[in-house]
Amino acid sequence: MKTLLKYSIFSLFIFYGCSAIYNSSVYKGNYKGKDIIINFEDAKKGFMLVDTKDSIPFNYKIEKNKIDNVSSKKVITYVYRFTIDADYDLDFPLSLYEIGQKRGSVLQVNDSLTFVRQ
Amino acid sequence: MFTANNPVYNIEVDGRYFEGKDKRRAKRMERRATRRAKKLNKKADKLASKGKSVGDLRERAGELTQSAQDIKDMRGDKSTQYRYANSNGKEAKNLGIKGQPATVGTGTNDKGDNVVTMFTSSNVGQKLHETRHGGQHSRGEINAINQTSSISAEVSAYRAQYSWSGSLSARTLDMSTVNIQDIQGLSNSITSQLNRGLLDLGNYPSGVQTTNITNISQITRSFVNNLVEVGNGGIQGGRNYLLWIYKLLK
């Protein structure tokens, strides 16, 4: 019984630890007049809300790359790769990236479009 | 004509147009496609009898039956010899298509007939894709020799590929939603620089996503139009770009 209790407490810690690491993060942006909310529920999946109507589920992974920039300095980039069911015919590009950090306050899409963490 | 000491796989030319090893390969493929079509139909019957949805099982069975027909059509084509070859092998490398599945004309045989070779890996879905192209060539729907094809021929080939396992994933990007200069890394913007770095490393630029096909009806002209790959277009030492694979097809 004592051992069982010990394991339960241990599991609780692990569970708490996981939920702390994978806190969902929400980013908001606007593309061609459409409000787009991207909710990363955990480290693998999330969903997008387009104009708060259409909910599009996705899986994702963050790809880490070291690349040369114009000044020939190596920079680390994090590119968000999405996997989406073909039923959702997207009419906006999904090209989120971050430079030098992961899960920051702003996700880049292109030079004029950003998604801001809420 | 049979002659002494000829290896078994080099004889028996009877005008049915797979020869030697390819004859066996084609027969095996035909048998596997037919068997799976039967299995899927049986599964659909079972689900239907319980009042459950059969999904796309019947369409998949239909495509697999068509794949068996593709092989029959190639066999019946008296003017062209059809072959299977490894897309990672020497022959593919010499043709500059290493690693890429393709159905192409590879010259003529001793009889003076055209030879069409289907280059694939060991993946059955991929084999069915190229087999469909072989079948299309034998029916005159495409021309593998001068590489004349169409989007609808590709839709059909992807449906054949999907039907084997019931799932398909591919890299896609809708060209109309992106700035081409940015995606190809050709301007001075931050996005463009990032994408140039990724392309030079052989990676996909940041806008490319993976599309999951889970139902045969999702394989449409727009899906095929949006399929992309990273490559230098066969230019030796050339820089990588994001290539829309079927951009030139109508």
XYZ file of C-alpha atoms in Angstrom:
368
model
C 0.000 0.000 0.000
C 2.855 2.290 0.940
C 4.619 1.489 -2.355
C 1.406 2.106 -4.289
C 1.052 5.488 -2.589
C 4.668 6.276 -3.375
C 4.143 5.469 -7.087
C 0.913 7.471 -7.181
C 2.692 10.531 -5.833
C 5.531 9.968 -8.289
C 3.054 9.669 -11.210
C 1.317 12.823 -10.047
C 4.617 14.674 -10.215
C 5.298 13.376 -13.712
C 1.786 14.286 -14.812
C 2.108 17.734 -13.305
C 5.529 18.123 -14.916
C 4.141 17.194 -18.367
C 1.181 19.494 -18.106
C 3.518 22.307 -17.110
C 5.800 21.691 -20.102
C 3.000 21.367 -22.664
C 0.927 24.339 -21.632
C -1.123 25.292 -24.675
C -0.017 28.463 -26.397
C -2.259 30.664 -28.498
C -1.113 32.990 -31.284
C -3.238 35.475 -33.138
C -2.777 37.082 -36.550
C -4.604 38.423 -39.548
C -4.279 37.288 -43.162
C -6.149 39.054 -45.996
C -8.818 40.288 -43.613
C -9.255 36.943 -41.890
C -8.623 36.580 -38.181
C -6.544 33.488 -37.613
C -5.983 32.007 -34.180
C -3.478 29.216 -33.840
C -3.725 27.125 -30.709
C -0.842 24.759 -30.002
C -2.543 22.394 -27.573
C 0.549 20.314 -26.853
C 3.913 19.468 -28.385
C 2.319 17.582 -31.276
C -1.113 18.895 -32.116
C -3.327 21.930 -32.147
C -6.027 23.677 -34.129
C -6.600 26.863 -36.082
C -9.648 29.071 -35.920
C -10.380 31.105 -39.034
C -12.668 34.082 -38.355
C -13.673 32.209 -35.170
C -15.834 29.878 -37.328
C -13.818 27.164 -39.016
C -11.775 24.991 -36.712
C -8.938 23.206 -38.502
C -7.097 20.534 -36.505
C -3.435 19.865 -37.240
C -0.385 17.961 -36.134
C 2.903 19.790 -36.083
C 6.569 19.510 -35.352
C 9.219 22.137 -34.943
C 12.178 21.665 -37.247
C 15.489 23.078 -36.054
C 17.949 24.303 -38.684
C 21.277 26.061 -38.615
C 21.596 28.226 -41.664
C 23.800 30.995 -43.012
C 22.246 34.417 -43.186
C 23.343 37.250 -45.418
C 26.139 38.360 -43.084
C 27.431 34.751 -43.191
C 26.680 34.173 -39.532
C 25.111 30.876 -38.609
C 21.664 31.398 -37.155
C 19.342 28.853 -35.626
C 15.855 28.806 -37.044
C 12.794 26.935 -35.918
C 10.343 26.151 -38.697
C 6.862 24.952 -37.786
C 5.798 22.069 -40.042
C 2.082 21.381 -40.156
C 0.250 18.227 -41.159
C -3.310 18.890 -42.170
C -6.093 16.641 -43.418
C -6.722 17.265 -47.124
C -10.391 18.013 -46.382
C -9.309 21.450 -45.183
C -8.450 23.322 -48.330
C -6.391 26.201 -46.900
C -6.295 29.504 -48.721
C -3.573 30.961 -46.563
C 0.054 29.887 -46.242
C 1.296 28.189 -43.112
C 4.878 29.236 -42.881
C 5.594 30.012 -39.261
C 9.138 30.336 -38.101
C 11.228 31.750 -35.303
C 14.848 32.826 -35.375
C 17.148 32.090 -32.446
C 14.419 31.002 -30.046
C 11.478 28.636 -29.697
C 7.949 29.476 -28.518
C 8.670 33.174 -28.258
C 6.161 36.005 -28.206
C 6.009 36.445 -31.967
C 5.822 33.892 -34.773
C 6.949 35.104 -38.186
C 5.054 34.140 -41.315
C 6.562 36.535 -43.792
C 8.062 39.977 -43.508
C 4.758 41.759 -43.256
C 2.787 39.173 -41.312
C 3.301 37.991 -37.766
C 1.369 36.012 -35.201
C 1.455 37.375 -31.664
C 1.242 35.222 -28.566
C -1.852 35.916 -26.462
C 12.280 -19.541 -79.569
C 13.950 -21.809 -77.044
C 17.694 -22.443 -77.197
C 19.957 -24.519 -75.009
C 21.699 -23.000 -72.001
C 19.613 -19.856 -71.994
C 18.652 -18.806 -68.498
C 14.953 -19.451 -67.904
C 14.181 -15.775 -67.471
C 15.508 -14.806 -70.898
C 13.293 -17.050 -72.992
C 9.680 -17.463 -73.957
C 9.048 -14.330 -75.977
C 5.435 -14.769 -76.951
C 4.326 -11.249 -77.802
C 2.775 -10.684 -74.379
C 4.758 -7.768 -73.337
C 6.500 -8.375 -70.110
C 9.575 -10.504 -70.418
C 11.691 -12.621 -68.089
C 11.668 -11.382 -64.477
C 9.171 -8.645 -65.318
C 6.641 -11.260 -66.343
C 6.764 -12.709 -62.829
C 6.760 -9.267 -61.200
C 3.721 -8.194 -63.178
C 1.875 -11.419 -62.404
C 2.596 -11.008 -58.696
C 1.420 -7.407 -58.728
C -1.762 -8.395 -60.558
C -2.440 -11.178 -58.053
C -1.814 -8.916 -55.035
C -4.047 -6.133 -56.368
C -6.870 -8.583 -57.175
C -6.618 -10.227 -53.756
C -6.710 -6.951 -51.890
C -9.644 -5.736 -53.989
C -11.567 -8.867 -53.005
C -10.629 -8.388 -49.346
C -11.790 -4.759 -49.352
C -15.077 -5.652 -51.047
C -15.637 -8.383 -48.463
C -14.950 -5.918 -45.661
C -17.367 -3.436 -47.244
C -20.062 -6.154 -47.526
C -19.601 -7.002 -43.851
C -19.879 -3.376 -42.748
C -22.891 -2.779 -45.010
C -24.688 -5.838 -43.603
C -24.305 -4.305 -40.126
C -25.638 -0.990 -41.394
C -22.260 0.694 -40.924
C -20.555 3.123 -43.272
C -18.281 1.466 -45.827
C -16.275 4.661 -46.339
C -14.192 4.507 -49.485
C -13.596 0.739 -49.400
C -15.533 0.105 -52.638
C -13.688 2.877 -54.493
C -10.363 1.491 -53.286
C -11.358 -1.994 -54.435
C -12.335 -0.510 -57.806
C -8.929 1.166 -58.168
C -7.118 -2.062 -57.298
C -9.186 -3.950 -59.875
C -8.176 -1.264 -62.358
C -4.519 -1.818 -61.371
C -4.891 -5.497 -62.315
C -6.414 -4.289 -65.595
C -3.404 -1.970 -66.114
C -1.177 -5.027 -66.110
C -3.478 -6.880 -68.516
C -3.420 -3.855 -70.839
C 0.389 -3.702 -70.781
C 0.509 -7.422 -71.525
C -1.794 -6.902 -74.471
C 0.302 -4.067 -75.934
C 2.197 -5.799 -78.730
C 4.261 -2.768 -79.696
C 5.857 -1.929 -76.346
C 7.850 -3.921 -73.839
C 7.235 -2.981 -70.197
C 9.815 -3.344 -67.443
C 10.095 -2.696 -63.711
C 13.364 -1.299 -62.328
C 14.678 -0.025 -59.017
C 14.455 3.753 -58.706
C 17.591 3.667 -56.542
C 19.581 1.483 -58.919
C 22.346 2.182 -61.426
C 19.995 2.476 -64.395
C 17.966 5.197 -62.647
C 21.179 6.966 -61.644
C 22.435 6.961 -65.246
C 19.158 8.502 -66.372
C 19.426 11.199 -63.699
C 16.251 10.111 -61.910
C 17.810 8.332 -58.926
C 15.411 8.002 -55.998
C 12.472 9.367 -57.959
C 9.745 6.989 -59.110
C 9.072 7.508 -62.819
C 7.723 5.766 -65.903
C 9.921 6.591 -68.871
C 10.890 5.350 -72.305
C 14.272 3.602 -72.180
C 15.022 2.991 -75.835
C 14.148 -0.013 -77.992
C 14.716 -3.749 -77.617
C 16.223 -6.277 -80.031
C 12.923 -6.549 -81.881
C 12.880 -2.790 -82.446
C 9.958 -2.255 -80.092
C 9.828 0.620 -77.638
C 10.726 -0.173 -74.038
C 8.902 1.596 -71.213
C 10.464 1.201 -67.775
C 8.638 1.796 -64.500
C 11.192 2.905 -61.900
C 9.969 2.386 -58.334
C 11.172 1.525 -54.851
C 9.884 -1.601 -53.093
C 6.854 0.317 -51.787
C 3.719 -1.380 -53.177
C 1.712 1.858 -53.361
C 4.470 3.446 -55.432
C 4.565 0.370 -57.695
C 0.817 0.676 -58.257
C 1.270 4.370 -59.097
C 3.823 3.631 -61.821
C 1.881 0.554 -62.952
C -1.089 2.869 -63.571
C 1.159 5.017 -65.772
C 2.274 1.893 -67.621
C -1.384 0.987 -68.161
C -2.148 4.547 -69.292
C 0.674 4.355 -71.834
C -0.622 1.049 -73.206
C -4.109 2.583 -73.601
C -2.728 5.730 -75.256
C -3.838 7.997 -72.381
C -0.285 9.245 -71.788
C 2.966 8.860 -73.682
C 5.841 7.745 -71.475
C 8.318 7.966 -74.379
C 7.917 11.698 -75.003
C 6.657 12.325 -71.437
C 3.219 13.632 -72.383
C 0.827 13.343 -69.471
C -2.068 15.182 -67.845
C -3.258 16.168 -64.376
C -6.143 13.680 -64.622
C -3.639 10.881 -65.402
C -1.751 11.824 -62.232
C -4.956 11.970 -60.164
C -5.693 8.431 -61.346
C -2.151 7.251 -60.476
C -2.316 8.779 -56.968
C -5.691 7.099 -56.437
C -4.130 3.766 -57.385
C -1.255 4.436 -54.971
C -3.585 5.422 -52.122
C -5.835 2.398 -52.611
C -3.263 -0.121 -51.446
C -2.951 1.126 -47.846
C -5.761 3.681 -47.524
C -3.413 6.488 -46.544
C -1.128 8.906 -48.303
C 0.962 11.855 -47.133
C 2.550 14.418 -49.379
C 4.226 17.829 -49.230
C 2.024 20.527 -50.673
C 1.832 24.268 -51.091
C -0.814 26.316 -52.860
C 1.188 28.513 -55.210
C -1.469 31.250 -55.224
C -1.076 31.886 -51.490
C 2.640 32.669 -51.463
C 5.138 35.227 -52.697
C 7.289 33.249 -55.159
C 10.356 35.458 -54.564
C 10.113 34.787 -50.830
C 9.479 31.055 -51.129
C 12.376 30.531 -53.571
C 14.756 32.650 -51.492
C 15.305 35.229 -54.231
C 14.740 38.508 -52.398
C 16.449 40.242 -49.486
C 13.631 39.849 -46.981
C 14.199 37.859 -43.787
C 11.706 35.196 -44.913
C 13.471 34.892 -48.232
C 16.910 34.543 -46.628
C 15.584 31.892 -44.292
C 14.038 29.971 -47.199
C 17.221 30.209 -49.279
C 19.145 28.709 -46.353
C 16.633 25.880 -46.026
C 16.600 25.158 -49.774
C 20.407 25.146 -49.983
C 20.395 22.527 -47.224
C 17.902 20.465 -49.244
C 15.031 21.254 -46.852
C 11.579 22.509 -47.675
C 11.057 26.266 -47.309
C 8.923 27.464 -44.443
C 5.538 27.559 -46.205
C 5.361 23.886 -47.154
C 2.995 21.651 -45.206
C 2.231 17.938 -45.175
C -1.186 16.985 -46.492
C -2.732 13.797 -45.170
C -5.060 11.905 -47.478
C -7.479 9.700 -45.577
C -10.240 9.359 -48.173
C -9.946 8.732 -51.901
C -12.214 11.700 -52.666
C -9.479 14.012 -51.312
C -7.243 13.124 -54.256
C -8.253 15.905 -56.584
C -6.718 18.038 -59.325
C -5.970 20.738 -56.767
C -4.107 18.232 -54.531
C -1.963 17.125 -57.480
C -1.417 20.745 -58.580
C -0.083 21.637 -55.129
C 2.441 18.773 -54.830
C 5.997 20.066 -54.368
C 9.532 18.800 -54.042
C 12.950 20.365 -53.494
C 15.420 19.939 -56.339
C 17.655 21.577 -58.901
C 15.621 20.444 -61.890
C 18.347 18.064 -63.054
C 20.900 20.871 -63.533
C 24.178 19.492 -62.244
C 25.543 21.677 -59.477
C 22.502 23.953 -59.792
C 20.876 25.527 -56.743
C 17.836 23.981 -55.180
C 14.394 25.466 -55.650
C 10.917 24.500 -54.601
C 9.456 22.728 -57.623
C 5.767 22.227 -58.293
C 6.022 18.709 -59.701
C 3.054 18.854 -62.072
C 3.057 22.567 -62.863
C 3.413 21.998 -66.597
C 0.539 19.506 -66.826
C -2.990 20.482 -67.806
